[in-house]
XYZ file of C-alpha atoms in Angstrom:
722
model
C -79.362 -49.226 -12.065
C -81.483 -47.811 -14.858
C -79.854 -44.655 -16.162
C -81.914 -41.513 -16.914
C -82.597 -40.163 -20.371
C -79.826 -38.050 -21.886
C -80.544 -34.251 -21.880
C -80.669 -34.024 -25.627
C -83.438 -36.583 -26.122
C -86.369 -34.454 -24.806
C -85.528 -30.896 -25.928
C -88.876 -30.679 -27.645
C -90.463 -30.513 -24.265
C -88.950 -27.041 -23.639
C -91.089 -24.945 -25.988
C -93.865 -24.164 -23.488
C -91.321 -23.305 -20.804
C -89.472 -20.913 -23.093
C -92.758 -19.047 -23.555
C -93.095 -18.809 -19.797
C -89.448 -17.606 -19.306
C -89.468 -15.250 -22.239
C -92.642 -13.496 -21.114
C -90.916 -12.741 -17.799
C -87.530 -11.851 -19.142
C -89.142 -9.001 -21.120
C -89.532 -7.213 -17.841
C -86.832 -8.583 -15.555
C -84.636 -11.588 -14.924
C -86.360 -14.356 -13.094
C -85.792 -17.906 -12.119
C -87.440 -20.854 -14.017
C -90.109 -22.835 -12.046
C -87.751 -24.541 -9.517
C -89.254 -27.234 -7.142
C -89.193 -26.255 -4.391
C -89.036 -22.447 -4.846
C -86.051 -20.684 -3.289
C -86.420 -18.235 -0.463
C -84.840 -15.253 -2.197
C -83.280 -14.293 -5.560
C -81.589 -11.021 -6.290
C -80.979 -10.803 -10.025
C -77.874 -9.151 -11.386
C -78.527 -5.912 -13.275
C -75.274 -5.763 -15.171
C -74.266 -9.276 -15.993
C -75.225 -11.884 -18.553
C -76.574 -15.203 -17.649
C -74.386 -18.210 -16.873
C -74.238 -20.866 -19.617
C -72.867 -24.362 -19.014
C -69.687 -24.800 -20.978
C -68.874 -28.034 -22.937
C -65.689 -28.190 -20.792
C -65.456 -26.996 -17.279
C -64.500 -28.010 -13.737
C -66.043 -28.318 -10.224
C -63.715 -26.655 -7.697
C -63.996 -27.874 -4.128
C -62.526 -25.604 -1.499
C -59.481 -27.625 -0.300
C -59.720 -26.267 3.274
C -63.341 -27.514 3.520
C -63.254 -30.576 1.308
C -63.292 -33.020 4.314
C -65.866 -31.082 6.274
C -68.984 -32.956 7.345
C -72.353 -31.796 8.712
C -71.846 -33.329 12.173
C -75.183 -32.242 13.461
C -77.007 -33.740 10.573
C -79.713 -36.471 11.030
C -77.477 -39.173 9.620
C -74.538 -40.845 11.362
C -72.765 -41.111 8.012
C -72.720 -37.517 6.807
C -70.840 -37.147 3.537
C -67.958 -34.678 3.042
C -68.114 -31.631 0.885
C -65.958 -33.503 -1.516
C -68.303 -36.452 -1.388
C -71.255 -34.352 -2.349
C -69.147 -32.823 -5.083
C -68.436 -36.359 -6.494
C -72.234 -36.907 -6.721
C -72.694 -33.562 -8.407
C -69.947 -34.498 -10.900
C -71.686 -37.753 -11.704
C -74.958 -35.985 -12.245
C -73.572 -33.357 -14.555
C -71.948 -36.084 -16.705
C -75.096 -38.066 -16.861
C -77.417 -35.183 -17.689
C -75.332 -33.082 -20.029
C -72.593 -35.388 -21.298
C -70.159 -32.611 -20.332
C -66.376 -32.772 -20.202
C -66.121 -32.002 -16.514
C -63.666 -32.829 -13.710
C -63.370 -32.107 -10.058
C -60.392 -30.464 -8.358
C -59.593 -29.450 -4.776
C -58.083 -25.949 -4.718
C -57.164 -23.529 -1.973
C -59.407 -20.472 -2.363
C -57.590 -17.383 -1.192
C -59.564 -14.037 -1.001
C -58.270 -13.071 -4.420
C -59.073 -16.321 -6.148
C -60.153 -15.774 -9.758
C -62.186 -18.633 -11.179
C -61.717 -19.916 -14.630
C -64.554 -19.468 -17.182
C -67.248 -22.041 -16.408
C -66.059 -22.973 -12.890
C -68.611 -24.200 -10.401
C -67.150 -23.618 -6.854
C -68.261 -25.520 -3.769
C -67.321 -24.126 -0.394
C -68.767 -23.399 3.066
C -69.960 -20.210 4.658
C -68.029 -18.760 7.602
C -69.563 -20.025 10.779
C -70.852 -16.599 11.825
C -72.829 -16.276 8.552
C -73.842 -19.970 8.472
C -75.656 -19.434 11.830
C -77.971 -16.878 10.102
C -79.390 -19.554 7.908
C -82.193 -20.849 10.113
C -85.298 -23.028 10.044
C -88.662 -21.356 10.559
C -88.394 -21.841 14.306
C -85.094 -20.003 14.364
C -82.683 -22.920 14.756
C -79.605 -22.835 12.505
C -79.536 -25.487 9.745
C -76.823 -27.160 7.822
C -79.172 -27.201 4.796
C -78.868 -23.554 3.883
C -76.802 -22.066 1.108
C -75.852 -19.026 -0.907
C -75.354 -19.243 -4.607
C -73.767 -16.459 -6.623
C -74.165 -16.737 -10.361
C -72.167 -14.674 -12.827
C -71.788 -15.057 -16.571
C -68.509 -16.930 -16.037
C -68.921 -18.934 -12.844
C -71.152 -20.223 -10.070
C -70.120 -20.014 -6.419
C -71.962 -22.191 -3.980
C -71.386 -21.583 -0.257
C -73.311 -23.941 2.109
C -74.143 -23.494 5.834
C -73.029 -27.087 5.819
C -72.078 -29.624 3.189
C -75.584 -30.734 2.788
C -76.669 -27.116 2.083
C -74.079 -26.991 -0.627
C -75.531 -30.182 -2.156
C -79.048 -28.739 -2.121
C -77.669 -25.770 -4.023
C -76.447 -28.164 -6.744
C -80.070 -29.458 -7.080
C -81.238 -25.896 -7.554
C -78.504 -25.321 -10.184
C -79.259 -28.577 -12.002
C -82.988 -27.870 -12.153
C -82.320 -24.381 -13.549
C -79.931 -25.723 -16.188
C -82.495 -28.318 -17.245
C -85.446 -25.943 -17.463
C -83.609 -23.161 -19.252
C -81.469 -25.073 -21.733
C -78.142 -25.104 -19.807
C -78.398 -21.458 -18.739
C -79.064 -19.971 -15.295
C -79.827 -16.261 -14.614
C -77.043 -14.307 -12.982
C -77.693 -13.031 -9.520
C -77.667 -14.197 -5.828
C -79.826 -16.956 -4.279
C -80.164 -17.318 -0.478
C -82.067 -20.325 0.484
C -82.804 -22.782 3.330
C -85.625 -25.095 4.471
C -88.298 -23.964 6.866
C -88.719 -27.480 8.173
C -86.099 -30.187 8.605
C -88.467 -33.205 8.178
C -89.413 -33.516 4.531
C -89.821 -36.992 3.344
C -91.754 -40.208 2.582
C -92.313 -43.739 3.845
C -92.548 -47.071 2.008
C -93.947 -50.241 3.409
C -91.467 -52.939 2.276
C -92.587 -55.361 5.016
C -95.761 -56.480 3.161
C -94.255 -56.171 -0.316
C -90.664 -56.847 -1.269
C -88.881 -54.003 -3.210
C -85.427 -54.770 -4.627
C -82.653 -52.761 -3.025
C -81.826 -51.221 -6.381
C -85.391 -49.833 -6.532
C -85.032 -48.290 -3.069
C -81.810 -46.623 -4.146
C -83.479 -45.159 -7.265
C -86.295 -43.860 -5.012
C -83.679 -42.051 -2.977
C -82.248 -40.401 -6.094
C -85.727 -39.354 -7.248
C -86.699 -37.823 -3.934
C -83.343 -36.071 -3.450
C -83.782 -34.025 -6.535
C -86.580 -32.129 -4.839
C -84.601 -31.708 -1.581
C -86.233 -34.586 0.368
C -84.414 -35.057 3.643
C -85.636 -38.557 4.704
C -86.764 -41.909 3.436
C -88.552 -44.065 6.031
C -88.228 -47.716 5.241
C -90.842 -49.950 7.028
C -88.963 -53.235 7.310
C -91.379 -55.753 8.909
C -95.118 -56.355 8.816
C -97.834 -58.732 7.855
C -101.131 -58.817 6.022
C -104.428 -59.555 7.711
C -104.165 -63.291 8.490
C -107.817 -64.011 8.995
C -106.879 -66.789 11.378
C -104.179 -68.259 9.152
C -101.000 -68.546 11.184
C -99.027 -68.957 7.903
C -100.301 -65.746 6.413
C -97.802 -63.471 4.529
C -95.520 -61.844 7.136
C -91.870 -60.758 6.506
C -88.852 -59.351 8.254
C -86.632 -57.781 5.544
C -83.184 -57.658 7.225
C -81.332 -60.895 6.727
C -80.980 -62.325 10.198
C -78.585 -64.755 11.847
C -81.454 -65.945 13.998
C -82.515 -69.262 12.625
C -86.075 -69.157 11.416
C -86.730 -65.400 11.492
C -85.982 -64.809 7.727
C -86.579 -68.170 5.978
C -87.350 -66.271 2.681
C -83.847 -65.143 2.124
C -84.460 -63.998 -1.511
C -86.864 -61.380 0.039
C -84.368 -59.890 2.454
C -81.562 -57.335 2.406
C -78.059 -58.417 3.426
C -76.108 -56.145 5.727
C -73.730 -55.327 2.790
C -76.708 -54.356 0.557
C -78.336 -52.306 3.212
C -75.028 -50.518 3.943
C -74.550 -49.534 0.306
C -78.097 -48.405 0.022
C -77.771 -46.106 3.020
C -74.423 -44.715 1.891
C -75.847 -44.034 -1.588
C -78.829 -42.122 -0.088
C -76.578 -40.162 2.195
C -74.566 -39.039 -0.737
C -77.732 -37.542 -2.046
C -78.682 -35.778 1.141
C -81.331 -38.313 2.159
C -81.306 -39.941 5.592
C -82.713 -43.470 5.625
C -85.004 -44.075 8.722
C -86.017 -47.527 9.673
C -88.937 -49.134 11.416
C -89.131 -52.675 12.795
C -92.857 -53.048 13.442
C -92.443 -55.810 16.029
C -95.042 -54.628 18.633
C -97.699 -52.895 16.559
C -101.048 -54.025 17.692
C -104.619 -52.894 16.872
C -107.750 -52.057 18.816
C -109.804 -55.277 18.674
C -113.099 -53.544 17.804
C -111.622 -52.153 14.601
C -111.409 -55.782 13.317
C -107.988 -55.011 11.767
C -104.908 -57.318 11.920
C -102.046 -56.951 14.296
C -98.594 -56.613 12.866
C -96.298 -58.910 14.822
C -97.155 -62.125 13.044
C -93.655 -62.515 11.576
C -92.231 -62.708 15.097
C -94.907 -65.069 16.334
C -94.332 -67.375 13.358
C -90.777 -67.494 14.482
C -91.548 -67.898 18.254
C -95.233 -68.881 18.648
C -94.998 -68.704 22.419
C -94.754 -64.929 22.237
C -98.277 -64.548 20.817
C -101.348 -63.606 22.763
C -103.659 -66.554 23.022
C -106.569 -64.350 21.672
C -104.883 -63.092 18.523
C -102.063 -64.695 16.601
C -100.821 -61.319 15.351
C -100.352 -59.751 18.790
C -97.303 -59.948 21.045
C -97.953 -60.740 24.588
C -95.965 -58.138 26.421
C -96.523 -59.836 29.767
C -94.824 -63.051 28.649
C -91.356 -63.215 30.260
C -89.395 -63.788 27.040
C -91.131 -61.187 24.813
C -89.127 -58.091 25.770
C -85.833 -59.994 25.904
C -86.486 -61.388 22.359
C -87.339 -57.875 20.957
C -84.264 -56.401 22.689
C -82.038 -59.103 21.127
C -83.393 -58.319 17.654
C -82.808 -54.595 18.044
C -79.283 -55.178 19.401
C -78.452 -57.215 16.278
C -79.764 -54.609 13.782
C -79.152 -51.289 15.437
C -75.545 -51.334 14.159
C -76.967 -51.551 10.607
C -78.914 -48.253 11.043
C -76.922 -45.140 10.446
C -79.409 -42.613 11.661
C -80.029 -40.754 14.947
C -83.610 -41.792 15.008
C -85.469 -45.177 14.395
C -89.082 -46.021 14.488
C -90.479 -48.890 16.609
C -94.013 -48.577 15.258
C -95.926 -49.267 18.460
C -99.398 -47.887 17.561
C -102.958 -49.049 17.973
C -102.370 -51.050 21.114
C -105.314 -52.321 23.150
C -106.465 -49.367 25.200
C -107.184 -51.700 28.165
C -103.443 -52.349 28.447
C -102.257 -48.738 28.189
C -99.812 -49.070 31.114
C -98.266 -52.185 29.496
C -97.904 -50.198 26.249
C -96.253 -47.139 27.917
C -93.852 -49.415 29.840
C -92.914 -51.156 26.534
C -92.250 -47.865 24.746
C -90.124 -46.497 27.603
C -88.164 -49.761 27.776
C -87.423 -49.590 24.078
C -86.546 -45.889 24.461
C -84.046 -46.648 27.109
C -82.437 -49.519 25.157
C -82.189 -47.645 21.896
C -81.153 -44.467 23.751
C -78.123 -46.352 25.011
C -77.010 -46.631 21.388
C -77.335 -42.832 21.000
C -80.559 -42.926 19.124
C -84.077 -41.463 19.607
C -87.161 -43.460 18.851
C -90.280 -42.601 16.894
C -93.664 -44.198 17.353
C -96.991 -43.822 15.585
C -99.577 -41.784 17.358
C -101.924 -43.962 19.232
C -104.832 -43.674 21.725
C -103.447 -45.215 24.895
C -105.335 -43.654 27.853
C -103.717 -44.079 31.262
C -104.117 -42.213 34.568
C -100.817 -43.467 35.832
C -98.141 -43.489 33.091
C -97.111 -41.802 29.790
C -94.333 -42.301 27.313
C -91.148 -40.253 27.670
C -91.228 -36.839 26.262
C -88.116 -37.383 24.150
C -90.105 -40.009 22.041
C -91.149 -38.482 18.701
C -94.755 -39.019 17.775
C -95.744 -39.568 14.130
C -99.293 -38.314 13.821
C -101.350 -40.251 11.300
C -105.062 -40.111 12.334
C -106.950 -37.763 14.588
C -108.950 -40.649 16.096
C -105.551 -41.953 17.403
C -104.022 -38.776 18.782
C -104.325 -35.041 18.953
C -101.169 -33.498 17.488
C -101.822 -30.115 18.956
C -102.397 -31.543 22.438
C -99.179 -33.590 22.037
C -97.185 -30.514 21.191
C -98.632 -28.676 24.205
C -97.544 -31.632 26.349
C -93.981 -31.231 25.154
C -93.713 -33.983 22.465
C -92.134 -33.477 19.095
C -94.674 -34.317 16.362
C -94.211 -35.303 12.667
C -97.319 -34.998 10.478
C -98.391 -37.972 8.399
C -102.103 -37.205 8.587
C -104.334 -39.161 6.236
C -105.898 -39.240 3.816
C -103.784 -36.385 2.249
C -100.331 -37.823 3.166
C -101.192 -41.588 3.485
C -102.126 -44.088 0.834
C -102.524 -47.805 0.708
C -101.806 -49.450 -2.674
C -104.953 -50.586 -4.459
C -107.013 -50.140 -1.310
C -110.016 -48.347 -2.909
C -112.305 -50.612 -4.855
C -111.829 -50.356 -8.602
C -108.803 -48.057 -8.435
C -105.691 -48.953 -10.401
C -103.423 -47.024 -8.170
C -103.516 -44.566 -5.273
C -102.257 -41.207 -6.601
C -101.830 -38.835 -3.799
C -103.730 -35.646 -4.624
C -102.007 -33.051 -2.561
C -103.332 -29.528 -2.461
C -100.952 -26.586 -2.199
C -100.667 -25.227 1.277
C -100.478 -28.712 2.951
C -99.120 -28.702 6.464
C -95.352 -28.523 6.778
C -93.034 -30.957 8.615
C -94.840 -33.642 6.688
C -93.967 -37.057 5.164
C -95.975 -39.129 2.757
C -96.691 -42.780 3.730
C -97.304 -45.501 1.223
C -98.647 -48.772 2.723
C -99.150 -52.212 1.231
C -102.008 -53.483 3.401
C -103.161 -55.646 0.555
C -99.989 -57.628 0.407
C -97.341 -58.562 -2.085
C -99.581 -59.352 -5.089
C -101.685 -56.184 -5.089
C -99.214 -53.994 -6.952
C -95.956 -53.874 -8.799
C -92.885 -52.124 -7.300
C -93.042 -49.350 -9.839
C -96.738 -48.704 -9.093
C -95.687 -47.372 -5.646
C -93.564 -44.894 -7.581
C -96.543 -43.841 -9.759
C -98.536 -43.227 -6.592
C -96.095 -40.771 -5.061
C -94.124 -39.275 -7.947
C -96.282 -36.213 -8.393
C -97.341 -35.602 -4.760
C -93.925 -36.054 -3.117
C -92.337 -32.887 -4.640
C -95.298 -30.845 -3.443
C -95.133 -32.312 0.073
C -91.370 -31.594 0.210
C -91.949 -28.035 -1.183
C -94.397 -27.423 1.656
C -91.708 -28.276 4.156
C -89.030 -26.237 2.377
C -91.186 -23.210 1.874
C -93.797 -22.861 4.651
C -94.928 -19.562 3.135
C -94.993 -17.561 6.319
C -95.515 -13.850 6.137
C -91.763 -13.268 6.751
C -90.962 -15.658 3.968
C -93.558 -14.910 1.249
C -92.031 -16.954 -1.624
C -93.529 -20.301 -2.260
C -94.147 -22.812 -5.145
C -97.316 -21.857 -7.093
C -99.479 -24.289 -8.918
C -98.677 -22.637 -12.225
C -94.939 -23.076 -11.582
C -95.349 -26.704 -10.486
C -97.351 -27.750 -13.461
C -94.985 -26.092 -15.811
C -91.748 -27.404 -14.270
C -92.527 -30.815 -12.957
C -93.113 -32.767 -16.178
C -89.776 -31.474 -17.595
C -87.756 -31.967 -14.430
C -89.118 -35.458 -13.833
C -87.798 -36.578 -17.202
C -84.258 -35.681 -16.279
C -83.693 -36.580 -12.640
C -80.176 -38.177 -12.460
C -79.247 -41.485 -10.676
C -82.578 -43.138 -11.534
C -84.906 -44.046 -14.227
C -88.064 -45.128 -12.393
C -90.125 -44.170 -15.436
C -87.991 -46.660 -17.373
C -87.608 -44.193 -20.324
C -85.936 -45.384 -23.432
C -84.292 -42.879 -25.844
C -85.711 -43.146 -29.342
C -85.542 -41.061 -32.545
C -89.163 -41.857 -33.296
C -92.132 -43.464 -31.454
C -90.841 -46.815 -32.812
C -88.215 -47.867 -30.260
C -87.091 -51.270 -31.514
C -88.111 -53.652 -34.335
C -86.877 -57.174 -34.983
C -87.954 -59.328 -37.911
C -86.806 -62.833 -37.041
C -88.245 -64.310 -40.253
C -85.966 -62.002 -42.290
C -83.477 -60.639 -39.787
C -80.747 -59.354 -42.117
C -78.412 -60.710 -39.556
C -74.799 -61.618 -39.288
C -73.948 -64.798 -37.503
C -74.615 -63.452 -33.985
C -76.643 -60.291 -34.557
C -80.347 -59.578 -35.142
C -80.636 -56.086 -36.679
C -82.938 -53.465 -35.118
C -84.928 -51.967 -37.997
C -86.226 -48.990 -35.973
C -83.222 -46.814 -36.715
C -82.142 -46.639 -33.112
C -79.462 -49.284 -33.421
C -80.676 -51.514 -30.633
C -79.454 -54.649 -32.346
C -79.921 -57.978 -30.562
C -76.870 -60.162 -29.804
C -77.416 -63.877 -29.955
C -76.288 -65.317 -26.622
C -77.497 -68.886 -27.253
C -79.378 -70.538 -30.049
C -82.842 -68.941 -30.224
C -82.262 -66.231 -27.595
C -80.990 -62.712 -28.152
C -79.946 -60.017 -25.575
C -80.553 -56.358 -26.395
C -78.855 -53.312 -25.015
C -82.139 -52.302 -23.377
C -83.802 -53.182 -19.948
C -87.433 -52.239 -19.550
C -89.775 -49.766 -21.309
C -91.912 -47.828 -18.959
C -95.452 -46.559 -19.391
C -96.845 -45.705 -21.814
C -95.977 -48.369 -24.423
C -97.263 -50.723 -27.171
C -95.594 -54.154 -27.788
C -96.332 -56.293 -30.778
C -95.452 -60.037 -30.939
C -96.101 -62.189 -33.922
C -95.811 -65.896 -32.975
C -96.090 -69.340 -34.498
C -96.958 -72.120 -31.938
C -96.755 -75.869 -32.468
C -99.165 -77.187 -29.809
C -97.475 -80.510 -29.365
C -94.060 -79.010 -28.683
C -94.586 -75.710 -27.096
C -92.721 -75.261 -23.789
C -93.670 -72.968 -20.958
C -91.192 -70.128 -20.172
C -90.378 -66.475 -20.753
C -90.671 -64.932 -24.166
C -89.530 -61.501 -23.011
C -87.249 -60.928 -20.039
C -86.146 -57.728 -18.223
C -84.789 -56.689 -14.882
C -88.242 -55.707 -13.548
C -90.534 -58.448 -14.984
C -90.957 -61.137 -17.579
C -93.666 -62.038 -20.065
C -94.288 -65.574 -21.311
C -96.382 -68.657 -21.259
C -97.208 -71.001 -18.396
C -98.786 -74.486 -18.766
C -102.194 -74.849 -17.124
C -103.512 -77.758 -19.171
C -103.425 -75.323 -22.018
C -101.220 -72.176 -22.482
C -101.733 -68.967 -20.590
C -100.036 -65.590 -20.996
C -98.406 -64.331 -17.944
C -96.298 -61.517 -16.430
C -94.007 -62.413 -13.546
C -91.647 -60.585 -11.227
C -88.025 -61.700 -10.984
C -87.545 -60.614 -7.367
C -90.477 -62.432 -5.860
C -91.579 -65.039 -8.537
C -95.114 -63.709 -8.250
C -97.042 -64.502 -11.462
C -100.094 -62.786 -13.046
C -101.837 -65.042 -15.546
C -103.987 -63.277 -18.174
C -107.540 -64.003 -16.912
C -109.706 -63.657 -19.928
C -108.021 -65.535 -22.639
C -106.289 -68.924 -23.079
C -104.186 -69.783 -26.111
C -105.884 -72.617 -27.987
C -102.720 -74.836 -28.149
C -104.676 -78.011 -28.636
C -106.323 -77.125 -32.034
C -106.716 -74.195 -34.292
C -109.688 -71.892 -33.773
C -111.464 -69.301 -35.845
C -109.488 -66.436 -34.411
C -106.115 -67.900 -35.289
C -104.353 -68.376 -38.667
C -103.460 -72.020 -38.977
C -100.438 -72.868 -41.033
C -98.514 -76.058 -41.662
C -95.996 -74.682 -39.194
C -98.421 -74.243 -36.367
C -100.963 -71.714 -35.088
C -100.255 -67.986 -35.745
C -100.957 -65.505 -33.070
C -100.423 -61.755 -33.022
C -100.266 -60.400 -29.412
C -100.338 -56.648 -28.733
C -99.790 -55.377 -25.226
C -100.518 -51.837 -24.137
C -99.214 -50.507 -20.772
C -100.396 -47.417 -19.029
C -100.550 -46.311 -15.398
C -104.210 -47.368 -15.461
C -103.330 -50.998 -16.371
C -101.959 -53.434 -19.010
C -104.332 -54.573 -21.722
C -104.040 -57.081 -24.567
C -105.197 -57.559 -28.116
C -104.903 -60.988 -29.677
C -105.348 -61.365 -33.445
C -106.787 -57.869 -33.663
C -109.430 -58.296 -30.934
C -109.400 -56.720 -27.498
C -109.414 -59.571 -24.933
C -109.104 -57.709 -21.610
C -106.615 -56.597 -19.078
C -104.294 -58.036 -16.472
C -106.012 -57.876 -13.038
C -105.615 -59.207 -9.573
C -108.138 -59.788 -6.795
C -107.489 -58.306 -3.362
C -109.570 -58.535 -0.164
C -110.207 -54.785 0.103
C -111.786 -54.593 -3.406
C -115.216 -55.568 -4.551
C -113.780 -56.350 -8.029
C -110.424 -57.206 -9.455
C -108.001 -54.256 -9.805
C -105.746 -53.612 -12.743
C -102.009 -54.192 -12.869
C -99.527 -51.935 -14.633
C -96.489 -53.810 -16.008
C -93.492 -52.311 -17.701
C -92.419 -54.058 -20.940
C -89.341 -56.347 -20.531
C -86.850 -55.827 -23.294
C -83.567 -57.240 -22.099
C -83.850 -60.519 -23.960
C -86.126 -62.275 -26.442
C -86.633 -65.961 -26.831
C -87.468 -66.326 -30.466
C -86.634 -69.784 -31.805
C -85.166 -72.359 -29.557
C -84.897 -75.797 -31.281
C -87.732 -78.205 -30.439
C -89.455 -75.514 -28.403
C -92.637 -75.274 -30.405
C -92.739 -71.495 -30.221
C -91.173 -69.133 -32.727
C -91.271 -65.324 -32.620
C -91.403 -63.891 -36.113
C -91.723 -60.189 -35.269
C -91.160 -58.056 -32.184
C -91.815 -54.329 -32.095
C -92.072 -51.771 -29.373
C -93.453 -48.261 -29.517
C -93.299 -45.250 -27.069
C -97.013 -44.481 -26.489
C -100.236 -46.160 -27.137
C -100.643 -46.881 -30.813
C -103.728 -47.083 -32.917
C -104.516 -50.825 -33.077
C -105.979 -50.462 -36.645
C -102.591 -49.025 -37.815
C -100.341 -51.736 -36.460
C -102.343 -54.980 -36.321
C -102.047 -57.427 -39.194
C -100.122 -60.502 -40.155
C -98.419 -58.815 -43.031
C -96.922 -55.994 -40.971
C -93.790 -54.577 -42.465
């Protein structure tokens, strides 16, 4: 997993925040801009602020260490000690502190040591007073008492204690390892606060999903809905892209094994999310169908590719619910995978069914409800317009509202259904769906409806975006959505996150979220991150020196290839490569390799530059320029050793552009069906290894440099670059 940036690297970011904090401290103690805001804070009038010591301990109440939140949404609730271990790891990562964890009995007269952070649970009678907005007690509440010498966290459940550690970490980050003394009492107004990712139509490595959990958890997200099976619009092609992501024992269901999750991988992923307070929900979209007149695809193609006899004769993407073997087949699949799913609720999809078959639809949902109910789980379905005068789905089925033309959420509530809001377009986006847009950044206004979850779809299939582009699409909107669920802002609970607080706190907090590095940040003393001069390396036998001053020396792992201590550089970046190419010998292959993607040359008669993804082998050739490998041209410097090229890549969230020999030659793009023109692709820079001079390869890298930020091309371009 990509680690986050150490706390000391970005201290320069704090100056604007200090102005904000200081202006308020002139009058009274106040909290820094936490996300979400807490329900109440009573500042201490006679005590100094808490300052994180260089050496301290986490004290877990021994009598509560093994306690779990049994009425939590997950079937694998961590213990208080387990949450404490996660907190310990985060403190070590963020602050490089000398910290350990101890279980200690806490008698009434317990005197903490200086710097102690104590984790315990509230007495049951008091824990019951921490309630959701509807008055139901919640295990997610907590009290945090901060003094100059210690912090005592008391949760209404272990998860509540963990959310308190998020509050504490945020405050320590924003206020330079200090936290104002006083008492916080806090709990969510709504239990459903989350997001959904469509992994059925685009594969995301399990490590990426784990990092997404860590990111979301920092803002007190309660659920991550993973959409595990789906297909793109086939347009009559029975072999169109359709995937089932859980690795199955059924022969033929998951032939693309490299794009599936094993049971062990999925187990580890769910456990990791649970230890950060996030419940993983699942959907196997095996009976989702569409209203024919909408001219949209169905979503059961992956099942029909496996068993064609289950398809309706009129549409290859639709399951025929009247066929005798359809329900037994779906039941068999659920019976195999239900034991993988450690949650009390699962989603079966089941929206947009043919309105003329409403009774068949209702019967199917109720049948699945009964089957999954036998395993002790409740089902969710997407809201759908299925009119029937005779039947309706059971009232214990949870409806996920997503469009008003499909259901009326208020009417559903009046009828006795539980409803989760995923109303578009505010809370729903499809990657690259809008013509000409590089990405779909959810623009969420403050005051959005609570009990909400964001949904990110991949209707345009696996080539339309990179995995990290899904993160770019939700990273700013998700904390706002979650905050709306944590703080509904009712008259009895007036505190809420303001736009001023969010805009001030979010950029700093995002840079320090532990357990992930989805921005792929790289610590650097200056904008120049790494610099290798292979023509004059100043090397020992097995080392290529990094001349940036950061010490990222390259280690020769085989002749002509080095490995660095880096992985990927996220946006924004500038990469410079100076190459010599011998046309008669040059071989296709990677020049730069990283865990996310690679950059290199492919042979298409001539040589083309390309990015590619390791997890799926999807390649993106550069569309507007072909290296002239056959003969020299006016734009290249010809030498006796070959043709000289200087390639400069610039990556932002708006796309990845290239300059060759000082001239702008365009951007990496991809064509998708929903766009009237190609859309841009944002690639991170692969830094893990460099192929610089393999014997008889015909390609030699002379210089390789990487900067943080977009550099002035006139300042860095040139063949005599030092």
